[in-house]
């Protein structure tokens, strides 16, 4: 029994056709058929039910094929571990990211990441903070890019940068008469917010320091919806600076105003499980984000920066 034999079996189970499976494995159909028959003889069980019209796993074969997938996945992990010993920024990384950050930060970073680290395989999962934290704790994700703070027991947190907020106003709003907005100005605005579960909603409420007026009648599922509702004159909102830079506000019915110092902001960081074996890779990824952080954010230096 070889790993190649297991690949033949798994591929045939997926494609359910000898000719297509042979083509996918870059071997002739007789070679594929012969190797699978040899494996069945070695195991003493028929893996597939063969007819003129179809090929499908037998009940016993289905269990063995499922285990073959596990074996192949573990073999792939061995190769990844060996590669990572030479190059920490190689192999797969399962990264989670919140929806108010991913669409605006990742398109800026990923092309450079591929250029600098061609052996790194990035798999992305976008979801709300609570779901990402749960997936991180259960091992379904290796690291998550989130707005801090989060429930961090059992987790390592790496602060990356601070991202300021700006006010997004409809044309004619009284605040458009000001060059800068102060937080107390929000008492007289109808502030539109994201729906429950988005950390940005909680951060916006923290900026206000009090429940918003009127805006609670509307809760959006995305920053783009907030933007369009402001353009429609429904109310005002706060947007993080990367969302504004990534999709400049071209609508003639919208105006932007910065906050007066100290301007409100959110802190973006990486979270990973304490004791995660690929800590060197995560640290290198954090350094990469700091190095190529977009304009408009304030990079938070590594605590080890400058130490010898």
Short mmCIF file of C-alpha atoms in Angstrom, two decimals:
data_model
loop_
_atom_site.label_atom_id
_atom_site.label_comp_id
_atom_site.label_asym_id
_atom_site.label_seq_id
_atom_site.Cartn_x
_atom_site.Cartn_y
_atom_site.Cartn_z
CA UNK A 1 0.00 0.00 0.00
CA UNK A 2 1.38 3.39 -1.01
CA UNK A 3 0.19 6.98 -0.75
CA UNK A 4 -0.20 6.97 -4.51
CA UNK A 5 -2.56 4.00 -4.26
CA UNK A 6 -4.65 5.95 -1.77
CA UNK A 7 -4.71 8.97 -4.11
CA UNK A 8 -6.03 6.72 -6.89
CA UNK A 9 -8.80 5.42 -4.62
CA UNK A 10 -9.83 8.87 -3.35
CA UNK A 11 -9.83 10.35 -6.85
CA UNK A 12 -11.96 7.51 -8.22
CA UNK A 13 -14.40 7.90 -5.32
CA UNK A 14 -14.76 11.59 -6.13
CA UNK A 15 -15.06 11.32 -9.92
CA UNK A 16 -16.85 7.94 -10.07
CA UNK A 17 -15.38 7.29 -13.50
CA UNK A 18 -12.20 5.31 -14.30
CA UNK A 19 -11.20 7.31 -17.37
CA UNK A 20 -11.64 10.70 -15.68
CA UNK A 21 -9.91 9.51 -12.52
CA UNK A 22 -6.96 8.19 -14.54
CA UNK A 23 -6.69 11.51 -16.37
CA UNK A 24 -6.77 13.42 -13.08
CA UNK A 25 -3.99 11.19 -11.70
CA UNK A 26 -1.90 11.46 -14.91
CA UNK A 27 -1.83 7.70 -15.48
CA UNK A 28 -3.44 5.36 -18.00
CA UNK A 29 -6.78 3.81 -17.20
CA UNK A 30 -5.33 0.24 -17.11
CA UNK A 31 -2.68 1.41 -14.62
CA UNK A 32 -5.28 2.95 -12.34
CA UNK A 33 -7.54 -0.10 -12.54
CA UNK A 34 -4.67 -2.50 -11.86
CA UNK A 35 -3.40 -0.58 -8.81
CA UNK A 36 -6.85 -0.38 -7.28
CA UNK A 37 -7.39 -4.11 -7.79
CA UNK A 38 -4.03 -4.80 -6.11
CA UNK A 39 -5.03 -2.63 -3.16
CA UNK A 40 -8.37 -4.40 -2.87
CA UNK A 41 -6.56 -7.75 -2.86
CA UNK A 42 -4.16 -6.54 -0.18
CA UNK A 43 -6.98 -5.28 2.01
CA UNK A 44 -9.21 -8.27 1.29
CA UNK A 45 -12.25 -6.13 0.58
CA UNK A 46 -13.92 -4.66 -2.50
CA UNK A 47 -13.65 -0.87 -2.37
CA UNK A 48 -15.88 -0.16 -5.37
CA UNK A 49 -19.02 -1.52 -6.96
CA UNK A 50 -18.44 -1.57 -10.71
CA UNK A 51 -21.13 -1.66 -13.38
CA UNK A 52 -21.18 -0.68 -17.05
CA UNK A 53 -22.73 2.67 -16.14
CA UNK A 54 -21.18 3.73 -12.88
CA UNK A 55 -18.53 3.22 -10.22
CA UNK A 56 -19.44 3.77 -6.58
CA UNK A 57 -17.88 2.85 -3.23
CA UNK A 58 -19.15 -0.22 -1.43
CA UNK A 59 -20.32 0.29 2.19
CA UNK A 60 -17.01 -1.06 3.48
CA UNK A 61 -15.12 0.88 0.82
CA UNK A 62 -16.74 4.16 1.87
CA UNK A 63 -15.30 3.84 5.38
CA UNK A 64 -11.86 2.92 4.09
CA UNK A 65 -11.88 5.75 1.56
CA UNK A 66 -12.78 8.22 4.31
CA UNK A 67 -9.74 7.04 6.26
CA UNK A 68 -7.60 7.25 3.12
CA UNK A 69 -8.48 10.96 2.90
CA UNK A 70 -7.30 11.42 6.48
CA UNK A 71 -4.02 9.63 5.73
CA UNK A 72 -3.39 11.82 2.68
CA UNK A 73 -4.17 14.96 4.66
CA UNK A 74 -1.77 13.94 7.40
CA UNK A 75 0.93 13.16 4.82
CA UNK A 76 0.43 16.64 3.40
CA UNK A 77 0.89 18.07 6.87
CA UNK A 78 4.23 16.26 7.17
CA UNK A 79 5.43 17.91 3.97
CA UNK A 80 4.18 21.29 5.18
CA UNK A 81 5.96 20.88 8.53
CA UNK A 82 9.23 20.01 6.81
CA UNK A 83 8.91 23.02 4.52
CA UNK A 84 8.03 25.31 7.41
CA UNK A 85 11.16 24.25 9.29
CA UNK A 86 13.15 25.92 6.51
CA UNK A 87 10.70 28.73 5.76
CA UNK A 88 8.15 29.78 8.43
CA UNK A 89 6.15 31.74 5.84
CA UNK A 90 5.23 28.67 3.84
CA UNK A 91 2.45 26.13 3.86
CA UNK A 92 -1.19 26.84 4.71
CA UNK A 93 -2.59 29.41 7.10
CA UNK A 94 -6.28 29.49 7.97
CA UNK A 95 -7.04 33.17 8.64
CA UNK A 96 -10.30 34.65 9.89
CA UNK A 97 -11.19 38.31 9.38
CA UNK A 98 -14.13 40.51 10.36
CA UNK A 99 -16.32 41.84 7.50
CA UNK A 100 -15.72 45.51 8.38
CA UNK A 101 -11.98 44.98 7.77
CA UNK A 102 -11.45 42.17 5.26
CA UNK A 103 -12.77 43.84 2.07
CA UNK A 104 -10.76 46.99 2.75
CA UNK A 105 -7.43 45.66 4.09
CA UNK A 106 -6.88 42.35 2.32
CA UNK A 107 -7.02 43.55 -1.31
CA UNK A 108 -4.23 45.95 -0.34
CA UNK A 109 -2.10 43.23 1.32
CA UNK A 110 -2.65 39.99 -0.59
CA UNK A 111 -0.86 40.85 -3.87
CA UNK A 112 2.25 41.88 -1.92
CA UNK A 113 1.93 38.81 0.32
CA UNK A 114 1.95 36.54 -2.73
CA UNK A 115 4.98 38.36 -4.13
CA UNK A 116 6.97 38.20 -0.87
CA UNK A 117 5.89 34.72 0.25
CA UNK A 118 4.93 32.60 -2.80
CA UNK A 119 4.97 29.39 -0.71
CA UNK A 120 2.35 30.64 1.74
CA UNK A 121 -1.17 29.35 1.07
CA UNK A 122 -3.71 31.74 2.56
CA UNK A 123 -7.23 30.46 3.26
CA UNK A 124 -9.69 33.14 4.37
CA UNK A 125 -12.86 32.99 6.45
CA UNK A 126 -14.93 36.17 6.91
CA UNK A 127 -17.35 36.24 9.85
CA UNK A 128 -18.39 38.13 12.96
CA UNK A 129 -15.96 38.35 15.85
CA UNK A 130 -17.71 35.88 18.17
CA UNK A 131 -17.83 33.19 15.47
CA UNK A 132 -14.18 33.74 14.52
CA UNK A 133 -13.06 33.49 18.15
CA UNK A 134 -14.96 30.23 18.57
CA UNK A 135 -13.43 28.80 15.39
CA UNK A 136 -10.00 29.88 16.56
CA UNK A 137 -10.43 28.19 19.93
CA UNK A 138 -11.56 24.92 18.32
CA UNK A 139 -8.62 24.84 15.91
CA UNK A 140 -10.61 25.54 12.75
CA UNK A 141 -8.62 28.76 12.27
CA UNK A 142 -4.94 29.47 12.90
CA UNK A 143 -5.27 33.20 13.52
CA UNK A 144 -7.89 35.93 13.26
CA UNK A 145 -7.74 39.60 12.29
CA UNK A 146 -10.17 41.45 14.54
CA UNK A 147 -10.86 44.73 16.27
CA UNK A 148 -9.71 44.68 19.89
CA UNK A 149 -10.42 44.06 22.67
CA UNK A 150 -11.83 40.52 22.56
CA UNK A 151 -12.27 37.79 25.15
CA UNK A 152 -8.64 36.73 25.15
CA UNK A 153 -8.35 34.00 27.80
CA UNK A 154 -6.19 31.28 26.30
CA UNK A 155 -5.26 33.50 23.36
CA UNK A 156 -2.22 35.52 22.38
CA UNK A 157 -2.97 39.02 21.07
CA UNK A 158 -0.68 40.96 18.72
CA UNK A 159 -1.66 44.60 18.25
CA UNK A 160 -1.04 45.82 14.69
CA UNK A 161 -2.42 49.30 14.06
CA UNK A 162 -4.98 51.91 15.08
CA UNK A 163 -7.59 52.90 12.53
CA UNK A 164 -9.41 56.23 13.00
CA UNK A 165 -13.09 56.84 12.33
CA UNK A 166 -14.58 59.60 10.21
CA UNK A 167 -18.10 61.02 10.20
CA UNK A 168 -20.11 60.36 7.04
CA UNK A 169 -22.83 62.98 6.60
CA UNK A 170 -25.65 63.64 4.15
CA UNK A 171 -25.56 66.90 2.22
CA UNK A 172 -27.12 69.73 4.20
CA UNK A 173 -26.56 68.12 7.60
CA UNK A 174 -25.72 70.78 10.22
CA UNK A 175 -22.38 69.07 10.95
CA UNK A 176 -21.21 69.79 7.38
CA UNK A 177 -20.80 73.41 8.51
CA UNK A 178 -17.95 72.30 10.77
CA UNK A 179 -14.39 71.43 9.74
CA UNK A 180 -14.06 68.92 12.60
CA UNK A 181 -16.57 66.95 14.64
CA UNK A 182 -16.39 66.42 18.38
CA UNK A 183 -18.04 63.48 20.05
CA UNK A 184 -20.64 65.62 21.84
CA UNK A 185 -21.92 66.71 18.39
CA UNK A 186 -23.37 63.22 17.96
CA UNK A 187 -26.05 63.91 20.58
CA UNK A 188 -28.09 65.76 17.99
CA UNK A 189 -27.57 63.35 15.07
CA UNK A 190 -29.53 60.34 13.85
CA UNK A 191 -26.66 57.84 13.94
CA UNK A 192 -27.01 54.77 11.73
CA UNK A 193 -25.36 51.60 13.02
CA UNK A 194 -24.63 48.03 11.99
CA UNK A 195 -26.81 45.25 13.34
CA UNK A 196 -26.08 43.44 16.60
CA UNK A 197 -23.03 41.17 16.52
CA UNK A 198 -20.76 43.56 14.63
CA UNK A 199 -17.96 44.86 16.84
CA UNK A 200 -18.05 48.14 14.90
CA UNK A 201 -21.55 48.75 16.24
CA UNK A 202 -20.27 48.55 19.83
CA UNK A 203 -17.31 50.79 18.98
CA UNK A 204 -19.60 53.41 17.44
CA UNK A 205 -21.79 53.37 20.54
CA UNK A 206 -18.66 53.79 22.67
CA UNK A 207 -17.75 56.90 20.66
CA UNK A 208 -21.21 58.34 21.31
CA UNK A 209 -21.15 57.56 25.00
CA UNK A 210 -24.96 57.42 24.90
CA UNK A 211 -27.73 55.76 22.86
CA UNK A 212 -28.10 57.35 19.40
CA UNK A 213 -31.19 59.32 18.50
CA UNK A 214 -33.44 57.87 15.79
CA UNK A 215 -30.84 55.68 14.15
CA UNK A 216 -31.89 52.66 16.22
CA UNK A 217 -34.86 52.30 13.86
CA UNK A 218 -32.41 51.12 11.19
CA UNK A 219 -29.66 48.51 11.50
CA UNK A 220 -27.48 47.64 8.52
CA UNK A 221 -25.71 44.40 7.69
CA UNK A 222 -22.78 46.04 5.87
CA UNK A 223 -20.80 49.27 5.66
CA UNK A 224 -21.93 49.73 2.07
CA UNK A 225 -25.57 49.74 3.21
CA UNK A 226 -24.73 52.39 5.80
CA UNK A 227 -23.06 54.46 3.11
CA UNK A 228 -26.08 54.29 0.81
CA UNK A 229 -28.50 55.14 3.60
CA UNK A 230 -26.47 58.24 4.44
CA UNK A 231 -26.61 59.25 0.76
CA UNK A 232 -30.39 58.83 0.95
CA UNK A 233 -30.51 61.31 3.81
CA UNK A 234 -31.66 58.82 6.45
CA UNK A 235 -28.95 59.77 8.94
CA UNK A 236 -25.22 59.93 9.68
CA UNK A 237 -22.71 57.20 10.45
CA UNK A 238 -19.11 56.51 11.41
CA UNK A 239 -16.83 54.64 9.00
CA UNK A 240 -13.29 53.37 9.61
CA UNK A 241 -10.74 55.12 7.43
CA UNK A 242 -9.80 52.00 5.40
CA UNK A 243 -13.40 51.61 4.24
CA UNK A 244 -13.31 55.19 3.01
CA UNK A 245 -9.93 54.85 1.27
CA UNK A 246 -10.81 51.53 -0.36
CA UNK A 247 -14.08 52.85 -1.81
CA UNK A 248 -13.86 56.66 -2.04
CA UNK A 249 -17.14 58.39 -1.45
CA UNK A 250 -18.06 59.57 -4.94
CA UNK A 251 -21.74 60.11 -4.16
CA UNK A 252 -22.53 63.83 -4.48
CA UNK A 253 -24.96 63.53 -1.57
CA UNK A 254 -22.30 62.57 1.01
CA UNK A 255 -19.69 64.60 2.86
CA UNK A 256 -16.89 63.51 5.22
CA UNK A 257 -15.69 65.22 8.38
CA UNK A 258 -12.76 64.17 10.60
CA UNK A 259 -13.01 64.11 14.36
CA UNK A 260 -11.10 66.62 16.46
CA UNK A 261 -8.17 65.27 18.46
CA UNK A 262 -8.09 62.93 20.20
CA UNK A 263 -9.84 61.27 17.28
CA UNK A 264 -11.73 58.04 18.04
CA UNK A 265 -10.24 54.90 16.54
CA UNK A 266 -10.28 51.14 16.76
CA UNK A 267 -7.28 48.88 17.35
CA UNK A 268 -6.76 46.04 14.89
CA UNK A 269 -4.84 42.97 15.98
CA UNK A 270 -4.07 39.32 15.35
CA UNK A 271 -5.26 36.69 17.80
CA UNK A 272 -3.99 33.10 17.99
CA UNK A 273 -4.15 30.24 20.46
CA UNK A 274 -1.59 30.35 23.26
CA UNK A 275 1.06 27.73 22.50
CA UNK A 276 0.24 27.64 18.77
CA UNK A 277 3.20 25.73 17.21
CA UNK A 278 3.61 28.12 14.26
CA UNK A 279 4.12 31.24 16.33
CA UNK A 280 7.11 32.25 14.20
CA UNK A 281 4.89 32.32 11.13
CA UNK A 282 2.24 34.45 12.85
CA UNK A 283 4.90 36.87 14.09
CA UNK A 284 6.27 37.17 10.55
CA UNK A 285 2.74 37.74 9.24
CA UNK A 286 2.20 40.48 11.83
CA UNK A 287 5.48 42.12 10.79
CA UNK A 288 4.35 41.96 7.16
CA UNK A 289 1.04 43.72 7.98
CA UNK A 290 2.87 46.45 9.89
CA UNK A 291 5.35 46.91 7.02
CA UNK A 292 2.67 47.28 4.35
CA UNK A 293 -0.09 48.86 6.44
CA UNK A 294 -2.22 51.20 4.29
CA UNK A 295 -2.07 54.97 4.58
CA UNK A 296 -4.30 56.48 7.21
CA UNK A 297 -3.60 54.02 10.03
CA UNK A 298 -1.08 54.27 12.86
CA UNK A 299 1.16 51.22 13.12
CA UNK A 300 1.73 49.84 16.63
CA UNK A 301 5.37 48.68 16.87
CA UNK A 302 6.14 45.18 18.06
CA UNK A 303 7.02 45.04 21.77
CA UNK A 304 10.31 43.41 20.71
CA UNK A 305 11.14 46.09 18.15
CA UNK A 306 14.51 47.62 18.88
CA UNK A 307 15.49 44.89 21.37
CA UNK A 308 18.69 42.93 20.82
#
